[in-house]
Amino acid sequence: LASNYQLAEGKIRLTAQLFNVASGQAEETYKTEKDAGSVFAMQDAIANEVGNLLFARFAAVPNKTMAKRGTNNEEAYRLYLQGKNLTAKRSGEDAKKAVEYFEQAIRLDPNYALAYVGMAHTYSSSGTLGSSQIQHELYEKARAALNKAVELDVDLADGYAMRGELKFREWDFAGAEKD
């Protein structure tokens, strides 16, 4: 599934194409246009429409429970993205700033599970930059943030993936595989 969007005159147009990986050919094309007033509401509506088309295409039964939205707070989401960007740079100074961004996002939305996962990832990746004592402290902080993320959203794949990564680093292969 590949998609792109265009913004113009207060509207957003999405074009999504379903490709056959073996042949490289587009099998279906889906287009929709929505008012871009509420970015998150528009995103949900489009995702729901495309998801229903995919369910119909593959004869699947849609899940009756709606996926939880990360946050309704655009500023918290922006801070989360900034934190993720800094984490990817993998420097100690950037990691400290990334944690600050995640903390700000959590202050704006205390139920924003992805921000806790981002913080855990930052602690975990920056733990490889210091002494064993620093590593231990940062892993404990990462574990606490992940526990909070999974507590907030038991269906959050990112939380389990990150927790599995921590368990793998601790040689808990069975626990890592389970997560």
C-alpha positions as semicolon CSV with decimal commas, in nm:
position;residue;x (nm);y (nm);z (nm)
1;L;0,000;0,000;0,000
2;A;0,153;0,329;-0,110
3;S;-0,011;0,666;-0,068
4;N;0,043;1,036;-0,105
5;Y;-0,152;1,346;-0,018
6;Q;-0,198;1,700;-0,141
7;L;-0,313;2,002;0,059
8;A;-0,492;2,289;-0,111
9;E;-0,762;2,542;-0,023
10;G;-0,841;2,387;0,316
11;K;-0,881;2,037;0,175
12;I;-0,665;1,730;0,169
13;R;-0,669;1,476;-0,112
14;L;-0,534;1,128;-0,053
15;T;-0,446;0,882;-0,327
16;A;-0,360;0,528;-0,215
17;Q;-0,259;0,241;-0,438
18;L;-0,248;-0,128;-0,356
19;F;0,042;-0,291;-0,538
20;N;0,102;-0,654;-0,620
21;V;0,456;-0,702;-0,492
22;A;0,528;-0,993;-0,729
23;S;0,431;-0,806;-1,045
24;G;0,492;-0,448;-0,932
25;Q;0,156;-0,348;-1,078
26;A;-0,105;-0,133;-0,904
27;E;-0,413;-0,347;-0,851
28;E;-0,641;-0,087;-0,696
29;T;-0,641;0,288;-0,655
30;Y;-0,836;0,473;-0,390
31;K;-0,890;0,849;-0,386
32;T;-1,067;1,065;-0,132
33;E;-1,089;1,432;-0,046
34;K;-1,171;1,575;0,298
35;D;-1,176;1,910;0,473
36;A;-0,844;1,957;0,649
37;G;-0,997;2,141;0,947
38;S;-0,917;1,883;1,211
39;V;-0,606;1,697;1,106
40;F;-0,659;1,405;1,344
41;A;-1,029;1,360;1,266
42;M;-0,951;1,369;0,895
43;Q;-0,668;1,119;0,943
44;D;-0,902;0,882;1,129
45;A;-1,173;0,911;0,863
46;I;-0,933;0,836;0,580
47;A;-0,765;0,550;0,766
48;N;-1,106;0,401;0,841
49;E;-1,214;0,423;0,476
50;V;-0,890;0,275;0,342
51;G;-0,893;0,006;0,612
52;N;-1,248;-0,096;0,524
53;L;-1,151;-0,121;0,157
54;L;-0,858;-0,345;0,246
55;F;-1,077;-0,559;0,470
56;A;-1,325;-0,601;0,184
57;R;-1,045;-0,675;-0,063
58;F;-0,897;-0,950;0,150
59;A;-1,228;-1,084;0,286
60;A;-1,128;-1,003;0,641
61;V;-1,362;-0,915;0,922
62;P;-1,285;-0,571;1,066
63;N;-1,194;-0,557;1,432
64;K;-1,484;-0,412;1,628
65;T;-1,259;-0,227;1,870
66;M;-1,126;0,103;1,746
67;A;-0,752;0,147;1,767
68;K;-0,652;0,401;2,027
69;R;-0,531;0,730;1,895
70;G;-0,190;0,832;2,019
71;T;-0,301;1,180;2,119
72;N;-0,548;1,449;2,021
73;N;-0,300;1,718;2,120
74;E;-0,113;1,843;1,813
75;E;0,159;2,007;2,023
76;A;0,221;1,681;2,212
77;Y;0,247;1,501;1,879
78;R;0,491;1,761;1,746
79;L;0,707;1,726;2,058
80;Y;0,698;1,346;2,021
81;L;0,824;1,375;1,662
82;Q;1,101;1,613;1,767
83;G;1,206;1,371;2,040
84;K;1,212;1,081;1,793
85;N;1,425;1,286;1,553
86;L;1,680;1,370;1,822
87;T;1,691;1,010;1,947
88;A;1,788;0,896;1,599
89;K;2,100;1,115;1,615
90;R;2,239;0,893;1,893
91;S;2,439;1,150;2,083
92;G;2,430;1,212;2,457
93;E;2,335;1,578;2,422
94;D;2,057;1,503;2,172
95;A;1,928;1,223;2,397
96;K;1,891;1,465;2,690
97;K;1,696;1,708;2,472
98;A;1,484;1,423;2,332
99;V;1,385;1,316;2,684
100;E;1,283;1,676;2,756
101;Y;1,059;1,674;2,448
102;F;0,897;1,347;2,550
103;E;0,843;1,479;2,903
104;Q;0,678;1,793;2,763
105;A;0,453;1,579;2,542
106;I;0,353;1,370;2,845
107;R;0,278;1,683;3,047
108;L;0,045;1,797;2,767
109;D;-0,115;1,450;2,740
110;P;-0,041;1,217;3,035
111;N;-0,208;0,928;2,850
112;Y;0,016;0,952;2,542
113;A;0,164;0,601;2,548
114;L;0,385;0,654;2,240
115;A;0,566;0,938;2,417
116;Y;0,656;0,695;2,696
117;V;0,786;0,447;2,436
118;G;0,991;0,723;2,274
119;M;1,138;0,812;2,610
120;A;1,221;0,446;2,676
121;H;1,389;0,415;2,338
122;T;1,596;0,724;2,409
123;Y;1,703;0,595;2,750
124;S;1,785;0,256;2,602
125;S;1,986;0,385;2,309
126;S;2,169;0,647;2,515
127;G;2,250;0,377;2,773
128;T;2,501;0,237;2,528
129;L;2,697;0,564;2,547
130;G;2,807;0,551;2,911
131;S;2,954;0,341;3,189
132;S;2,786;0,024;3,315
133;Q;2,636;0,218;3,610
134;I;2,488;0,475;3,371
135;Q;2,364;0,194;3,147
136;H;2,190;0,027;3,441
137;E;2,022;0,352;3,551
138;L;1,905;0,433;3,199
139;Y;1,772;0,081;3,140
140;E;1,572;0,107;3,465
141;K;1,425;0,436;3,344
142;A;1,351;0,276;3,005
143;R;1,179;-0,019;3,173
144;A;0,965;0,213;3,388
145;A;0,860;0,420;3,085
146;L;0,771;0,104;2,891
147;N;0,565;-0,034;3,176
148;K;0,369;0,291;3,181
149;A;0,320;0,282;2,803
150;V;0,186;-0,074;2,808
151;E;-0,033;0,009;3,108
152;L;-0,186;0,298;2,911
153;D;-0,233;0,099;2,590
154;V;-0,216;-0,280;2,611
155;D;-0,242;-0,302;2,230
156;L;0,051;-0,070;2,151
157;A;0,288;-0,272;1,934
158;D;0,571;-0,019;1,973
159;G;0,569;-0,074;2,350
160;Y;0,605;-0,450;2,319
161;A;0,868;-0,419;2,047
162;M;1,079;-0,188;2,262
163;R;1,028;-0,404;2,570
164;G;1,134;-0,706;2,366
165;E;1,447;-0,521;2,260
166;L;1,536;-0,447;2,623
167;K;1,478;-0,809;2,722
168;F;1,695;-0,923;2,432
169;R;1,979;-0,699;2,552
170;E;1,939;-0,857;2,897
171;W;1,972;-1,206;2,743
172;D;1,605;-1,283;2,822
173;F;1,543;-1,437;2,481
174;A;1,216;-1,611;2,575
175;G;1,077;-1,287;2,720
176;A;1,195;-1,089;2,418
177;E;1,028;-1,331;2,180
178;K;0,704;-1,321;2,380
179;D;0,694;-0,939;2,368
